[in-house]
Amino acid sequence: MSGEDAAPSTLDPAEKPRHITMALIAESSDSSLEPEERAQHVVGLRRLRLGHLNLGSMEGLDPCNAATHIYLQHNRVREIEGLDFFHALQFLVLSHNRLEWVSGVAHLPSLLHLDLSHNSIDDVAEPNNLFPQSLIHLDLRANPCSARPSYRESLLGALTQLRRLDDQPTESSDEETDSSSSDETEAPRAMLTEVPRMAPGESAEDVYERLVERRWGGSAGGTAGVKDKVAQLRELSRCRRQAEASQV
């Protein structure tokens, strides 16, 4: 789902799981901060990038309840917890963890994108009690529950706002696409024919988030084209850094 999620796991099975601390959150977002600056910085963060850190749980996120995006992919998290007051959270990635059930997200009123793929979730019965109705994208691929009979029908029947389930468009999003005018349907395609501009200080993952949110919020379609553009952005960024280095 996220550009960061595509990276291979670097976790050492023998390494002891780490805990989330304010120092770790601050370092993950800006390693240049002085100790006295960290608290204020952490409280104001909107995007938490905590993937590939060998985290054993979500405990410690409380100070960051203003966050809109949280990335916790490729860790050792066993339970979704600590999100009681994250009312602004829109984008949550917990792929490649050790989850066995879904909990702790049904109360989130702003959650639009939830990636729980590549875990060990066995059952998502009664989805109305597990997920918020606000979801437009849900990814449960590579979980035992996705192989259960009527899995897809049950989720789509309960979560009526979904546009994509397991990276596949829903029937409702197909119908919206069919009923759109040619100008409206050409707009999402057009954004995949040109490499988007990267704003100063913006990473390839930031561009991916921006584009994919626009994509999911409009006409249905796969995200492969967007990911291709992210790869192009990374290559452009690499070439730019090489050019700058050669001028030094």
GROMACS .gro file of C-alpha atoms in nm:
model
  248
    1MET     CA    1   0.000   0.000   0.000
    2SER     CA    2   0.274   0.246   0.086
    3GLY     CA    3   0.602   0.294  -0.093
    4GLU     CA    4   0.781   0.204   0.227
    5ASP     CA    5   0.598  -0.127   0.250
    6ALA     CA    6   0.764  -0.253  -0.068
    7ALA     CA    7   1.106  -0.272   0.099
    8PRO     CA    8   1.215  -0.617   0.220
    9SER     CA    9   1.208  -0.686   0.593
   10THR     CA   10   1.537  -0.636   0.776
   11LEU     CA   11   1.426  -0.772   1.115
   12ASP     CA   12   1.666  -0.997   1.299
   13PRO     CA   13   1.469  -1.287   1.459
   14ALA     CA   14   1.719  -1.299   1.744
   15GLU     CA   15   1.694  -0.929   1.823
   16LYS     CA   16   1.482  -0.826   2.121
   17PRO     CA   17   1.170  -0.623   2.020
   18ARG     CA   18   1.193  -0.250   2.077
   19HIS     CA   19   0.944  -0.015   2.244
   20ILE     CA   20   0.804   0.309   2.107
   21THR     CA   21   0.946   0.612   2.287
   22MET     CA   22   0.933   0.983   2.217
   23ALA     CA   23   1.303   0.973   2.139
   24LEU     CA   24   1.251   0.697   1.881
   25ILE     CA   25   0.960   0.880   1.717
   26ALA     CA   26   1.160   1.202   1.702
   27GLU     CA   27   1.466   1.029   1.560
   28SER     CA   28   1.256   0.854   1.295
   29SER     CA   29   1.122   1.186   1.171
   30ASP     CA   30   1.421   1.418   1.227
   31SER     CA   31   1.746   1.283   1.370
   32SER     CA   32   1.894   1.633   1.397
   33LEU     CA   33   1.666   1.740   1.683
   34GLU     CA   34   1.814   1.833   2.017
   35PRO     CA   35   1.670   1.648   2.323
   36GLU     CA   36   1.487   1.958   2.445
   37GLU     CA   37   1.316   1.998   2.105
   38ARG     CA   38   1.186   1.645   2.076
   39ALA     CA   39   0.871   1.663   2.288
   40GLN     CA   40   0.719   1.960   2.106
   41HIS     CA   41   0.816   1.813   1.770
   42VAL     CA   42   0.662   1.472   1.843
   43VAL     CA   43   0.331   1.613   1.966
   44GLY     CA   44   0.285   1.804   1.641
   45LEU     CA   45   0.369   1.522   1.400
   46ARG     CA   46   0.109   1.433   1.137
   47ARG     CA   47   0.298   1.143   0.977
   48LEU     CA   48   0.465   0.875   1.186
   49ARG     CA   49   0.710   0.655   0.996
   50LEU     CA   50   0.789   0.364   1.225
   51GLY     CA   51   0.833   0.078   0.983
   52HIS     CA   52   1.117  -0.177   1.000
   53LEU     CA   53   1.205  -0.088   1.361
   54ASN     CA   54   1.149  -0.426   1.528
   55LEU     CA   55   0.867  -0.283   1.742
   56GLY     CA   56   0.691  -0.534   1.965
   57SER     CA   57   0.376  -0.329   2.031
   58MET     CA   58   0.200   0.001   1.960
   59GLU     CA   59   0.227   0.123   2.319
   60GLY     CA   60   0.380   0.470   2.335
   61LEU     CA   61   0.195   0.636   2.050
   62ASP     CA   62  -0.030   0.837   2.284
   63PRO     CA   63   0.152   1.174   2.254
   64CYS     CA   64   0.100   1.167   1.874
   65ASN     CA   65  -0.279   1.159   1.866
   66ALA     CA   66  -0.287   1.443   1.612
   67ALA     CA   67  -0.136   1.210   1.350
   68THR     CA   68  -0.319   1.153   1.022
   69HIS     CA   69  -0.082   0.886   0.883
   70ILE     CA   70   0.089   0.603   1.076
   71TYR     CA   71   0.327   0.353   0.917
   72LEU     CA   72   0.412   0.046   1.127
   73GLN     CA   73   0.485  -0.209   0.856
   74HIS     CA   74   0.742  -0.486   0.903
   75ASN     CA   75   0.744  -0.495   1.282
   76ARG     CA   76   0.636  -0.750   1.544
   77VAL     CA   77   0.307  -0.595   1.653
   78ARG     CA   78   0.052  -0.851   1.777
   79GLU     CA   79  -0.239  -0.623   1.863
   80ILE     CA   80  -0.378  -0.293   1.734
   81GLU     CA   81  -0.392  -0.072   2.042
   82GLY     CA   82  -0.326   0.275   2.175
   83LEU     CA   83  -0.541   0.460   1.921
   84ASP     CA   84  -0.821   0.566   2.155
   85PHE     CA   85  -0.791   0.938   2.081
   86PHE     CA   86  -0.659   0.933   1.724
   87HIS     CA   87  -0.972   1.095   1.579
   88ALA     CA   88  -0.783   1.252   1.288
   89LEU     CA   89  -0.617   0.928   1.174
   90GLN     CA   90  -0.682   0.861   0.805
   91PHE     CA   91  -0.407   0.624   0.690
   92LEU     CA   92  -0.288   0.322   0.894
   93VAL     CA   93  -0.037   0.064   0.769
   94LEU     CA   94   0.029  -0.249   0.975
   95SER     CA   95   0.124  -0.493   0.702
   96HIS     CA   96   0.385  -0.763   0.770
   97ASN     CA   97   0.332  -0.785   1.145
   98ARG     CA   98   0.203  -1.061   1.375
   99LEU     CA   99  -0.163  -0.967   1.409
  100GLU     CA  100  -0.405  -1.255   1.469
  101TRP     CA  101  -0.725  -1.054   1.503
  102VAL     CA  102  -0.864  -0.708   1.428
  103SER     CA  103  -0.926  -0.466   1.714
  104GLY     CA  104  -0.879  -0.105   1.813
  105VAL     CA  105  -0.989   0.069   1.489
  106ALA     CA  106  -1.371   0.054   1.480
  107HIS     CA  107  -1.400   0.382   1.671
  108LEU     CA  108  -1.179   0.586   1.435
  109PRO     CA  109  -1.417   0.827   1.255
  110SER     CA  110  -1.170   0.957   0.995
  111LEU     CA  111  -0.997   0.633   0.893
  112LEU     CA  112  -1.000   0.592   0.515
  113HIS     CA  113  -0.713   0.355   0.435
  114LEU     CA  114  -0.626   0.046   0.638
  115ASP     CA  115  -0.355  -0.201   0.536
  116LEU     CA  116  -0.342  -0.520   0.746
  117SER     CA  117  -0.203  -0.744   0.473
  118HIS     CA  118   0.052  -1.019   0.541
  119ASN     CA  119  -0.051  -1.097   0.897
  120SER     CA  120  -0.218  -1.399   1.060
  121ILE     CA  121  -0.574  -1.268   1.093
  122ASP     CA  122  -0.804  -1.569   1.088
  123ASP     CA  123  -1.151  -1.420   1.113
  124VAL     CA  124  -1.327  -1.092   1.033
  125ALA     CA  125  -1.680  -1.199   1.117
  126GLU     CA  126  -1.916  -0.914   1.210
  127PRO     CA  127  -1.713  -0.652   1.020
  128ASN     CA  128  -1.947  -0.377   1.140
  129ASN     CA  129  -1.798  -0.426   1.486
  130LEU     CA  130  -1.438  -0.440   1.364
  131PHE     CA  131  -1.400  -0.162   1.108
  132PRO     CA  132  -1.523   0.198   1.081
  133GLN     CA  133  -1.780   0.279   0.814
  134SER     CA  134  -1.552   0.555   0.687
  135LEU     CA  135  -1.312   0.308   0.518
  136ILE     CA  136  -1.271   0.339   0.141
  137HIS     CA  137  -0.972   0.106   0.113
  138LEU     CA  138  -0.906  -0.213   0.311
  139ASP     CA  139  -0.626  -0.459   0.247
  140LEU     CA  140  -0.632  -0.801   0.414
  141ARG     CA  141  -0.437  -0.995   0.156
  142ALA     CA  142  -0.217  -1.284   0.271
  143ASN     CA  143  -0.426  -1.342   0.585
  144PRO     CA  144  -0.611  -1.672   0.652
  145CYS     CA  145  -0.942  -1.484   0.668
  146SER     CA  146  -0.919  -1.386   0.301
  147ALA     CA  147  -0.957  -1.753   0.201
  148ARG     CA  148  -1.282  -1.803   0.391
  149PRO     CA  149  -1.609  -1.854   0.198
  150SER     CA  150  -1.809  -1.534   0.144
  151TYR     CA  151  -1.519  -1.329   0.280
  152ARG     CA  152  -1.545  -1.058   0.016
  153GLU     CA  153  -1.926  -1.052   0.008
  154SER     CA  154  -1.943  -1.016   0.386
  155LEU     CA  155  -1.706  -0.721   0.397
  156LEU     CA  156  -1.862  -0.539   0.103
  157GLY     CA  157  -2.209  -0.588   0.247
  158ALA     CA  158  -2.106  -0.435   0.578
  159LEU     CA  159  -1.866  -0.161   0.466
  160THR     CA  160  -2.067   0.024   0.207
  161GLN     CA  161  -1.813   0.302   0.144
  162LEU     CA  162  -1.534   0.069   0.028
  163ARG     CA  163  -1.388   0.153  -0.312
  164ARG     CA  164  -1.112  -0.109  -0.300
  165LEU     CA  165  -1.079  -0.436  -0.110
  166ASP     CA  166  -0.746  -0.620  -0.124
  167ASP     CA  167  -0.636  -0.384  -0.403
  168GLN     CA  168  -0.933  -0.485  -0.618
  169PRO     CA  169  -1.211  -0.238  -0.707
  170THR     CA  170  -1.555  -0.295  -0.563
  171GLU     CA  171  -1.870  -0.315  -0.773
  172SER     CA  172  -1.985   0.023  -0.644
  173SER     CA  173  -1.663   0.188  -0.763
  174ASP     CA  174  -1.700   0.016  -1.101
  175GLU     CA  175  -2.052   0.155  -1.131
  176GLU     CA  176  -1.929   0.505  -1.048
  177THR     CA  177  -1.664   0.475  -1.316
  178ASP     CA  178  -1.918   0.358  -1.575
  179SER     CA  179  -2.152   0.646  -1.495
  180SER     CA  180  -1.881   0.914  -1.508
  181SER     CA  181  -1.830   1.138  -1.809
  182SER     CA  182  -1.529   1.086  -2.033
  183ASP     CA  183  -1.365   1.401  -1.892
  184GLU     CA  184  -1.404   1.273  -1.538
  185THR     CA  185  -1.265   0.929  -1.614
  186GLU     CA  186  -0.973   1.069  -1.810
  187ALA     CA  187  -0.855   1.275  -1.512
  188PRO     CA  188  -0.727   0.982  -1.302
  189ARG     CA  189  -0.566   0.826  -1.608
  190ALA     CA  190  -0.394   1.152  -1.694
  191MET     CA  191  -0.219   1.163  -1.358
  192LEU     CA  192  -0.049   0.834  -1.447
  193THR     CA  193   0.087   0.951  -1.783
  194GLU     CA  194   0.321   1.216  -1.645
  195VAL     CA  195   0.574   1.206  -1.366
  196PRO     CA  196   0.435   1.429  -1.088
  197ARG     CA  197   0.652   1.709  -0.954
  198MET     CA  198   0.821   1.656  -0.620
  199ALA     CA  199   0.790   1.955  -0.392
  200PRO     CA  200   1.095   2.070  -0.191
  201GLY     CA  201   1.144   1.839   0.105
  202GLU     CA  202   0.888   1.589  -0.026
  203SER     CA  203   0.983   1.221  -0.047
  204ALA     CA  204   0.870   0.967  -0.305
  205GLU     CA  205   0.649   0.810  -0.038
  206ASP     CA  206   0.481   1.148   0.023
  207VAL     CA  207   0.402   1.177  -0.348
  208TYR     CA  208   0.270   0.821  -0.349
  209GLU     CA  209   0.037   0.899  -0.058
  210ARG     CA  210  -0.089   1.214  -0.227
  211LEU     CA  211  -0.156   1.046  -0.558
  212VAL     CA  212  -0.306   0.728  -0.423
  213GLU     CA  213  -0.545   0.918  -0.196
  214ARG     CA  214  -0.666   1.118  -0.496
  215ARG     CA  215  -0.696   0.797  -0.693
  216TRP     CA  216  -0.897   0.610  -0.430
  217GLY     CA  217  -1.116   0.913  -0.373
  218GLY     CA  218  -1.212   0.930  -0.742
  219SER     CA  219  -1.256   0.670  -1.012
  220ALA     CA  220  -1.154   0.312  -0.945
  221GLY     CA  221  -0.834   0.171  -1.079
  222GLY     CA  222  -0.520  -0.017  -0.985
  223THR     CA  223  -0.231   0.147  -0.805
  224ALA     CA  224   0.037  -0.016  -1.017
  225GLY     CA  225   0.068   0.293  -1.238
  226VAL     CA  226   0.110   0.516  -0.936
  227LYS     CA  227   0.380   0.287  -0.799
  228ASP     CA  228   0.557   0.308  -1.136
  229LYS     CA  229   0.561   0.685  -1.103
  230VAL     CA  230   0.702   0.657  -0.752
  231ALA     CA  231   0.984   0.445  -0.893
  232GLN     CA  232   1.048   0.713  -1.154
  233LEU     CA  233   1.052   0.978  -0.883
  234ARG     CA  234   1.307   0.781  -0.687
  235GLU     CA  235   1.526   0.749  -0.996
  236LEU     CA  236   1.496   1.121  -1.067
  237SER     CA  237   1.585   1.197  -0.706
  238ARG     CA  238   1.889   0.967  -0.726
  239CYS     CA  239   2.007   1.131  -1.050
  240ARG     CA  240   1.959   1.475  -0.896
  241ARG     CA  241   2.170   1.382  -0.595
  242GLN     CA  242   2.443   1.244  -0.822
  243ALA     CA  243   2.441   1.563  -1.030
  244GLU     CA  244   2.464   1.779  -0.718
  245ALA     CA  245   2.750   1.568  -0.584
  246SER     CA  246   2.945   1.597  -0.910
  247GLN     CA  247   2.926   1.976  -0.889
  248VAL     CA  248   3.083   1.989  -0.544
   0.00000   0.00000   0.00000
